[in-house]
């Protein structure tokens, strides 16, 4: 709230509240709009009018601080007034007054239940309008005591709450979209299918309740929440039970309920994104969950919340099924960033798709990656998880997502890596180097997959310096084991830059768990630094992968693997059960995810994805060769079906994402020093 | 003076509109807004908008009812909108006939709707001509002074 700005009386400018209160009036009927405008002006308010809800939303999103109150008609052709009401309430936490000629009780009731502060009947009388300022005051008043807490939190958050209003309040991991061009945000918004942004605000479900302390959903808390939800199953999770499972004092059922609502929206958004991404995959028989990815739109504000299920499943499975022959899992990062996630995502996806298509030239299946948004992963995860023979070559194309992404990615990587247990990763960098062997024709590279070639990656990585992005404790970094065929991929510390798991990133392994526990908001960027996923370019997949191509595909920083992969690619044909180590380096920092470099080349049938988590991840599960605690997913390619590949990819990705999600943004910030330098634009192409 | 006479005429005209139920309290509100001085020409502007809008809406409704299969939801939405705008202006008769229309489209009764539309249109045309007379008088007054 803009308490600071307008503090009742006094001050300059519009401090003669309610005089000068800024109202946004939305009504498709020109007559009503005109009358309303005049009446409001007569009350000495500052009025902005529009006859389209989408324009109104855009204005509000561009600058939340521009208005104090919104008045909207119920019946509008382009968008239902109730929906607008919900969105405004969720995203901007502004008071909304509904207006309608229909005064039926049930309609009024609907307005109130959707969160309207008031419901006026047309024709509106000026007397009624004279008092609408009370709603603004009331809202401010109820959050006043939270203000200090919030601001405190915000100060502590690194990069959080940057221009991204979405994260105004504390939420798990504030996404850090600082780099995001506003244009993207707009696109994001417009594309948002669902308008269900999770409100960044804290769950203050009863705005008018005075003195209610705001609940800050820290990473820790969110993790518990996600764990509880996963335990119960996303469909069956009810606030009461979640609350019981979480066992956190001072948390009320309402807090949980509102947080759950946001979480669900987030998941839905993820799946929407996934479905988009999965479009291609689907065509190839991709998996279901993957298809559900939609654009991230919804991510705005709500840091990517990859669908837990997907992630969990993904993570659980992805890693644990090394044997599967995974073509490179290409994870296209979609740019996830708070705020403009959608736009970015869309862009990225689009690009990815394009890119991917180029890759596809061959029949290889495309790896649906959806990694990018990590969200999508989640979805995929679910399904993928169950795939035993996931052919997963996780190639994470690492484009660092906008700040927020890294976290997600991290989680994903971490999740993928962990075979079946929860992975506790602090912000470890997960270096996943997929050594991807081009699977025989079956593997299609995922869109924008990140092919990480082991060797090149390293070098690349070091070049980019990205890897070290994360403050990952170098020690662990991963670089795990050698890529077969390629020589050992070693991700140097630098390489592993991957994510540094924050504290304990517990990735619910259980793929079995329905709801994946995504940690906190994906804040993709909490750590300001760009989380950078360096993903090898899918080029590697290409049979003839040429290093250069790979590089070109990927963002320079990210490129990894192309060369590596190529070498691996050669190995692909062998479809042997060999597990290639695919290390996917997920670098922090925003980086564009390398497009999957056209490696459409057949994915290596066996790809082992090693996710390296440096730091204190306790998950070292993999038995894989590296001694470094790293998560390795060995995907043995049993089949080169692109499905399998996709699955595996998705799994990996989702796991990674889930891992990330768990991170608390602020934590990240501390950890990642490198990322600053990186291009904050994290773009994961899927 | 001519202006005075015209003003008297205008007032009488408006009074008769009120008496006949063409106008209601909302119109008075609008008049007061205008009379405050800060929004001159406000009433005529709004009424002008209303007339154009209503014309368009009634045309659309007629078109919808002409279809082999009537989309009653759309009809509903249009009537609803017209009701809102007429209420905002204070065109009472039009508003009332919109309300009557409601029962017909609720019942998805095409013939009933057609009839209701005819009634609605009549009311609207009547109101429109009254408004136009009002505007002419106002313009004449303007011209005089």
CSV table of C-alpha atoms in Angstrom, one decimal, chain A residues 266-483:
chain,number,residue,atom,x,y,z
A,266,UNK,CA,1.0,-21.0,-9.9
A,267,UNK,CA,0.8,-24.6,-10.8
A,268,UNK,CA,-1.8,-24.0,-13.2
A,269,UNK,CA,0.2,-21.5,-14.8
A,270,UNK,CA,3.0,-23.7,-15.0
A,271,UNK,CA,1.1,-26.4,-16.6
A,272,UNK,CA,-0.2,-24.0,-19.0
A,273,UNK,CA,3.3,-23.1,-20.0
A,274,UNK,CA,4.1,-26.7,-20.1
A,275,UNK,CA,1.4,-27.4,-22.3
A,276,UNK,CA,2.5,-24.9,-24.7
A,277,UNK,CA,5.8,-26.3,-24.7
A,278,UNK,CA,4.6,-29.6,-24.9
A,279,UNK,CA,2.8,-28.8,-27.9
A,280,UNK,CA,5.6,-30.0,-29.9
A,281,UNK,CA,6.3,-32.8,-27.7
A,282,UNK,CA,2.8,-33.8,-27.7
A,283,UNK,CA,2.9,-34.0,-31.3
A,284,UNK,CA,5.6,-36.4,-30.9
A,285,UNK,CA,3.7,-38.2,-28.4
A,286,UNK,CA,5.0,-36.2,-25.7
A,287,UNK,CA,3.9,-36.6,-22.3
A,288,UNK,CA,0.9,-35.2,-20.9
A,289,UNK,CA,2.1,-33.2,-18.2
A,290,UNK,CA,4.5,-31.6,-20.3
A,291,UNK,CA,1.8,-30.4,-22.5
A,292,UNK,CA,0.3,-28.7,-19.8
A,293,UNK,CA,2.7,-26.1,-19.7
A,294,UNK,CA,1.5,-22.9,-20.5
A,295,UNK,CA,3.1,-19.7,-20.8
A,296,UNK,CA,4.3,-18.5,-17.7
A,297,UNK,CA,2.2,-15.6,-17.7
A,298,UNK,CA,1.0,-16.5,-14.5
A,299,UNK,CA,4.4,-16.4,-13.1
A,300,UNK,CA,4.4,-12.9,-12.8
A,301,UNK,CA,4.7,-12.0,-9.4
A,302,UNK,CA,4.5,-15.4,-8.4
A,303,UNK,CA,7.6,-16.8,-8.8
A,304,UNK,CA,7.6,-19.7,-10.7
A,305,UNK,CA,6.0,-22.3,-9.0
A,306,UNK,CA,6.6,-25.2,-10.9
A,307,UNK,CA,3.9,-27.5,-10.5
A,308,UNK,CA,5.0,-29.4,-7.7
A,309,UNK,CA,3.9,-32.6,-8.9
A,310,UNK,CA,5.8,-32.3,-12.0
A,311,UNK,CA,8.8,-31.4,-10.3
A,312,UNK,CA,8.7,-33.8,-7.7
A,313,UNK,CA,8.0,-36.5,-9.9
A,314,UNK,CA,10.5,-35.2,-12.1
A,315,UNK,CA,13.0,-35.0,-9.6
A,316,UNK,CA,12.3,-38.2,-8.2
A,317,UNK,CA,12.3,-39.9,-11.2
A,318,UNK,CA,14.5,-38.1,-13.3
A,319,UNK,CA,17.4,-38.8,-11.3
A,320,UNK,CA,16.6,-42.1,-10.4
A,321,UNK,CA,16.3,-43.5,-13.7
A,322,UNK,CA,19.6,-43.1,-15.0
A,323,UNK,CA,19.5,-46.1,-16.8
A,324,UNK,CA,17.0,-44.8,-19.1
A,325,UNK,CA,18.3,-43.9,-22.2
A,326,UNK,CA,17.9,-40.4,-22.2
A,327,UNK,CA,18.4,-38.4,-24.9
A,328,UNK,CA,19.7,-35.2,-24.0
A,329,UNK,CA,17.2,-33.6,-21.9
A,330,UNK,CA,17.0,-30.4,-23.2
A,331,UNK,CA,15.6,-28.1,-21.0
A,332,UNK,CA,14.7,-25.0,-22.4
A,333,UNK,CA,14.6,-22.4,-20.1
A,334,UNK,CA,11.9,-20.2,-20.5
A,335,UNK,CA,12.7,-17.0,-19.2
A,336,UNK,CA,11.1,-17.0,-16.1
A,337,UNK,CA,11.0,-14.0,-14.4
A,338,UNK,CA,8.7,-12.6,-12.3
A,339,UNK,CA,6.7,-10.2,-13.8
A,340,UNK,CA,7.4,-10.6,-17.3
A,341,UNK,CA,7.5,-14.2,-17.1
A,342,UNK,CA,4.8,-14.7,-19.4
A,343,UNK,CA,6.1,-12.6,-22.0
A,344,UNK,CA,9.4,-14.0,-21.7
A,345,UNK,CA,8.3,-17.3,-21.6
A,346,UNK,CA,6.3,-17.0,-24.5
A,347,UNK,CA,9.1,-15.5,-26.3
A,348,UNK,CA,11.3,-18.1,-25.2
A,349,UNK,CA,9.0,-20.8,-25.9
A,350,UNK,CA,8.3,-19.5,-29.2
A,351,UNK,CA,11.9,-19.2,-29.9
A,352,UNK,CA,12.5,-22.5,-28.4
A,353,UNK,CA,10.0,-24.0,-30.5
A,354,UNK,CA,11.4,-22.5,-33.5
A,355,UNK,CA,14.7,-23.4,-32.5
A,356,UNK,CA,13.7,-26.7,-31.7
A,357,UNK,CA,12.1,-27.3,-34.9
A,358,UNK,CA,15.2,-26.5,-36.5
A,359,UNK,CA,16.8,-29.0,-34.5
A,360,UNK,CA,14.4,-31.4,-35.2
A,361,UNK,CA,15.2,-31.8,-38.6
A,362,UNK,CA,15.8,-35.2,-37.7
A,363,UNK,CA,13.3,-37.3,-36.4
A,364,UNK,CA,14.6,-37.3,-33.1
A,365,UNK,CA,12.2,-36.5,-30.7
A,366,UNK,CA,12.2,-33.3,-29.3
A,367,UNK,CA,12.9,-33.0,-25.9
A,368,UNK,CA,10.3,-31.1,-24.4
A,369,UNK,CA,11.8,-29.2,-22.1
A,370,UNK,CA,9.9,-27.0,-20.4
A,371,UNK,CA,12.5,-26.7,-18.1
A,372,UNK,CA,12.7,-23.2,-18.4
A,373,UNK,CA,10.0,-22.4,-16.5
A,374,UNK,CA,10.7,-25.0,-14.3
A,375,UNK,CA,7.1,-24.8,-13.9
A,376,UNK,CA,6.5,-26.8,-16.7
A,377,UNK,CA,8.8,-29.2,-15.4
A,378,UNK,CA,6.8,-29.8,-12.6
A,379,UNK,CA,4.1,-31.0,-14.7
A,380,UNK,CA,6.2,-33.1,-16.7
A,381,UNK,CA,7.7,-34.5,-13.8
A,382,UNK,CA,4.8,-36.0,-12.7
A,383,UNK,CA,4.4,-38.0,-15.6
A,384,UNK,CA,7.9,-38.5,-16.4
A,385,UNK,CA,8.6,-39.7,-13.2
A,386,UNK,CA,6.7,-42.7,-13.7
A,387,UNK,CA,8.6,-43.4,-16.6
A,388,UNK,CA,11.1,-45.8,-15.9
A,389,UNK,CA,12.9,-45.7,-18.9
A,390,UNK,CA,13.0,-42.2,-19.2
A,391,UNK,CA,15.2,-41.3,-21.8
A,392,UNK,CA,16.3,-38.3,-20.4
A,393,UNK,CA,19.1,-36.5,-21.4
A,394,UNK,CA,18.7,-33.5,-19.6
A,395,UNK,CA,20.2,-30.9,-21.4
A,396,UNK,CA,19.5,-27.9,-19.8
A,397,UNK,CA,20.0,-25.1,-21.8
A,398,UNK,CA,21.0,-22.7,-19.6
A,399,UNK,CA,19.9,-19.4,-20.1
A,400,UNK,CA,19.7,-18.0,-17.0
A,401,UNK,CA,16.4,-17.1,-16.2
A,402,UNK,CA,15.8,-13.9,-14.9
A,403,UNK,CA,16.8,-13.9,-11.6
A,404,UNK,CA,14.1,-15.9,-10.5
A,405,UNK,CA,14.8,-18.7,-12.6
A,406,UNK,CA,17.9,-19.8,-11.2
A,407,UNK,CA,16.3,-20.7,-8.2
A,408,UNK,CA,13.9,-22.7,-10.0
A,409,UNK,CA,16.3,-24.2,-12.0
A,410,UNK,CA,18.2,-25.1,-9.2
A,411,UNK,CA,15.5,-26.8,-7.7
A,412,UNK,CA,15.0,-28.6,-10.7
A,413,UNK,CA,18.4,-29.7,-11.1
A,414,UNK,CA,18.6,-30.6,-7.7
A,415,UNK,CA,15.5,-32.4,-7.9
A,416,UNK,CA,16.4,-34.3,-10.8
A,417,UNK,CA,19.6,-35.2,-9.4
A,418,UNK,CA,18.3,-36.6,-6.5
A,419,UNK,CA,17.2,-39.9,-7.1
A,420,UNK,CA,14.7,-40.5,-4.8
A,421,UNK,CA,15.3,-38.7,-1.8
A,422,UNK,CA,14.8,-35.4,-1.0
A,423,UNK,CA,17.6,-33.5,-2.0
A,424,UNK,CA,18.8,-31.0,0.3
A,425,UNK,CA,20.7,-28.6,-1.6
A,426,UNK,CA,21.6,-25.4,-0.5
A,427,UNK,CA,22.1,-23.3,-3.2
A,428,UNK,CA,24.4,-25.6,-4.7
A,429,UNK,CA,25.2,-25.1,-8.1
A,430,UNK,CA,24.0,-27.8,-10.0
A,431,UNK,CA,26.0,-28.5,-12.8
A,432,UNK,CA,24.4,-30.8,-15.0
A,433,UNK,CA,26.3,-31.8,-17.8
A,434,UNK,CA,24.6,-33.9,-19.9
A,435,UNK,CA,26.6,-35.9,-22.0
A,436,UNK,CA,24.4,-36.5,-24.5
A,437,UNK,CA,24.7,-39.0,-26.9
A,438,UNK,CA,22.6,-38.6,-29.7
A,439,UNK,CA,20.2,-41.2,-29.4
A,440,UNK,CA,19.5,-42.8,-32.5
A,441,UNK,CA,17.1,-40.7,-34.1
A,442,UNK,CA,14.9,-41.0,-31.4
A,443,UNK,CA,16.0,-38.3,-29.3
A,444,UNK,CA,14.9,-35.1,-30.3
A,445,UNK,CA,16.4,-32.4,-28.8
A,446,UNK,CA,14.4,-30.4,-26.8
A,447,UNK,CA,13.8,-27.2,-27.6
A,448,UNK,CA,16.4,-25.1,-26.6
A,449,UNK,CA,17.8,-27.9,-24.9
A,450,UNK,CA,20.9,-27.4,-23.3
A,451,UNK,CA,23.3,-29.6,-24.4
A,452,UNK,CA,26.1,-29.7,-22.2
A,453,UNK,CA,29.0,-31.1,-23.6
A,454,UNK,CA,31.2,-32.0,-21.0
A,455,UNK,CA,34.3,-30.7,-22.2
A,456,UNK,CA,33.3,-27.8,-23.9
A,457,UNK,CA,31.2,-27.0,-21.2
A,458,UNK,CA,33.9,-26.7,-19.0
A,459,UNK,CA,35.8,-24.5,-21.1
A,460,UNK,CA,32.8,-22.7,-21.8
A,461,UNK,CA,31.8,-22.5,-18.5
A,462,UNK,CA,34.9,-21.2,-17.4
A,463,UNK,CA,34.8,-18.7,-20.1
A,464,UNK,CA,31.7,-17.5,-19.0
A,465,UNK,CA,32.7,-17.7,-15.7
A,466,UNK,CA,29.2,-18.3,-15.3
A,467,UNK,CA,29.3,-21.3,-13.5
A,468,UNK,CA,30.6,-19.9,-10.5
A,469,UNK,CA,27.7,-17.9,-10.5
A,470,UNK,CA,26.4,-19.3,-7.7
A,471,UNK,CA,28.1,-18.9,-4.7
A,472,UNK,CA,28.2,-22.4,-4.8
A,473,UNK,CA,30.8,-23.7,-2.7
A,474,UNK,CA,33.1,-24.6,-5.2
A,475,UNK,CA,34.0,-27.6,-3.6
A,476,UNK,CA,31.3,-29.5,-4.7
A,477,UNK,CA,30.9,-28.5,-7.9
A,478,UNK,CA,30.4,-30.9,-9.9
A,479,UNK,CA,31.5,-31.7,-12.7
A,480,UNK,CA,31.0,-34.8,-12.3
A,481,UNK,CA,32.0,-37.5,-13.9
A,482,UNK,CA,33.3,-37.8,-17.2
A,483,UNK,CA,31.1,-37.9,-20.0
